[in-house]
């Protein structure tokens, strides 16, 4: 779910059985970036790189990987400062994360 910006409140639904994302090395991957060939296209956020990040879906949960983007990816933490993603980090369902200036949240159904 997109949690900020012009697309605030937009729920994006993905299903690997319907061909969403890609399967690579046994992981289901959702790509995020400004380019329209990403699964999540954030074209309205100029702080998002063309191929900014990936969200991996595995049996043990969700993982966020920054793809050497210009402005970084961040996860919300209990402290006032957001934590920059410098390696692949696990995301909890409902946890906020930021790509460029856009906040997102993973919802499971």
Tab-separated table of C-alpha atoms in Angstrom:
chain	number	residue	atom	x	y	z
A	1	UNK	CA	0.000	0.000	0.000
A	2	UNK	CA	1.284	3.450	-0.870
A	3	UNK	CA	1.160	5.616	2.259
A	4	UNK	CA	2.181	9.087	0.987
A	5	UNK	CA	2.371	11.352	-2.051
A	6	UNK	CA	-0.122	11.702	-4.877
A	7	UNK	CA	-0.913	7.969	-4.777
A	8	UNK	CA	-1.560	7.925	-0.998
A	9	UNK	CA	-3.962	5.135	-0.078
A	10	UNK	CA	-3.457	3.150	-3.280
A	11	UNK	CA	-3.550	-0.583	-2.628
A	12	UNK	CA	-1.435	-2.571	-5.073
A	13	UNK	CA	-2.213	-6.291	-5.271
A	14	UNK	CA	0.340	-8.789	-6.533
A	15	UNK	CA	0.015	-12.506	-7.184
A	16	UNK	CA	2.871	-14.636	-8.498
A	17	UNK	CA	0.389	-17.138	-9.974
A	18	UNK	CA	-0.910	-14.355	-12.234
A	19	UNK	CA	2.588	-13.466	-13.440
A	20	UNK	CA	3.248	-10.501	-11.134
A	21	UNK	CA	6.873	-9.948	-10.202
A	22	UNK	CA	9.608	-12.355	-11.163
A	23	UNK	CA	10.828	-15.649	-9.768
A	24	UNK	CA	14.592	-15.628	-9.391
A	25	UNK	CA	16.775	-18.068	-7.428
A	26	UNK	CA	13.700	-19.457	-5.684
A	27	UNK	CA	12.455	-16.054	-4.538
A	28	UNK	CA	9.447	-14.080	-5.681
A	29	UNK	CA	10.644	-10.528	-6.360
A	30	UNK	CA	8.653	-7.297	-6.714
A	31	UNK	CA	10.648	-4.448	-8.266
A	32	UNK	CA	10.185	-0.809	-7.243
A	33	UNK	CA	11.331	2.265	-9.133
A	34	UNK	CA	10.463	5.233	-11.329
A	35	UNK	CA	10.745	3.357	-14.668
A	36	UNK	CA	7.458	1.938	-15.933
A	37	UNK	CA	8.876	-1.594	-16.260
A	38	UNK	CA	8.886	-1.972	-12.441
A	39	UNK	CA	6.100	-3.833	-10.661
A	40	UNK	CA	5.617	-0.775	-8.440
A	41	UNK	CA	6.142	2.327	-10.582
A	42	UNK	CA	6.590	5.511	-8.523
A	43	UNK	CA	6.842	7.861	-11.508
A	44	UNK	CA	5.626	10.902	-9.546
A	45	UNK	CA	8.509	10.817	-7.046
A	46	UNK	CA	11.624	12.432	-8.533
A	47	UNK	CA	13.708	11.083	-5.608
A	48	UNK	CA	13.107	7.498	-6.790
A	49	UNK	CA	15.725	5.928	-9.077
A	50	UNK	CA	14.644	4.137	-12.242
A	51	UNK	CA	15.354	0.747	-10.645
A	52	UNK	CA	15.423	1.672	-6.971
A	53	UNK	CA	14.700	-1.416	-4.842
A	54	UNK	CA	13.430	-4.982	-4.677
A	55	UNK	CA	11.090	-6.667	-2.234
A	56	UNK	CA	11.769	-10.401	-1.879
A	57	UNK	CA	8.997	-12.687	-0.703
A	58	UNK	CA	10.187	-15.856	1.003
A	59	UNK	CA	8.608	-18.395	3.329
A	60	UNK	CA	10.068	-16.587	6.328
A	61	UNK	CA	8.716	-13.177	5.291
A	62	UNK	CA	9.507	-10.079	3.279
A	63	UNK	CA	12.924	-8.592	2.582
A	64	UNK	CA	13.895	-5.160	1.202
A	65	UNK	CA	17.005	-4.580	-0.883
A	66	UNK	CA	18.164	-1.176	-2.145
A	67	UNK	CA	19.650	-1.407	-5.647
A	68	UNK	CA	22.356	1.263	-5.168
A	69	UNK	CA	19.788	4.019	-5.616
A	70	UNK	CA	20.778	7.671	-5.530
A	71	UNK	CA	18.571	8.664	-2.572
A	72	UNK	CA	18.422	5.390	-0.679
A	73	UNK	CA	15.740	3.223	0.883
A	74	UNK	CA	14.735	3.469	4.539
A	75	UNK	CA	12.725	1.546	7.106
A	76	UNK	CA	10.786	3.057	9.970
A	77	UNK	CA	12.240	2.324	13.397
A	78	UNK	CA	11.062	2.899	16.960
A	79	UNK	CA	13.502	5.806	17.284
A	80	UNK	CA	12.901	9.158	15.594
A	81	UNK	CA	15.436	8.420	12.866
A	82	UNK	CA	14.658	6.132	9.951
A	83	UNK	CA	17.232	3.435	9.242
A	84	UNK	CA	18.894	3.464	5.835
A	85	UNK	CA	18.922	0.107	4.066
A	86	UNK	CA	22.549	-0.780	3.313
A	87	UNK	CA	22.025	-4.534	2.940
A	88	UNK	CA	18.978	-6.732	2.523
A	89	UNK	CA	16.749	-6.271	5.596
A	90	UNK	CA	13.662	-8.115	6.765
A	91	UNK	CA	10.338	-6.268	6.786
A	92	UNK	CA	7.471	-7.106	9.103
A	93	UNK	CA	3.947	-7.015	7.700
A	94	UNK	CA	2.615	-3.512	8.370
A	95	UNK	CA	6.082	-1.971	8.760
A	96	UNK	CA	6.576	1.306	6.908
A	97	UNK	CA	9.456	1.717	4.480
A	98	UNK	CA	10.462	4.598	2.253
A	99	UNK	CA	11.579	4.579	-1.361
A	100	UNK	CA	12.716	8.075	-2.362
A	101	UNK	CA	10.134	10.277	-0.620
A	102	UNK	CA	7.296	7.745	-0.875
A	103	UNK	CA	6.262	5.716	2.175
A	104	UNK	CA	4.915	2.209	1.575
A	105	UNK	CA	3.624	-0.645	3.729
A	106	UNK	CA	3.217	-4.348	3.036
A	107	UNK	CA	-0.242	-5.703	3.785
A	108	UNK	CA	-0.969	-9.421	3.759
A	109	UNK	CA	-4.365	-10.915	3.051
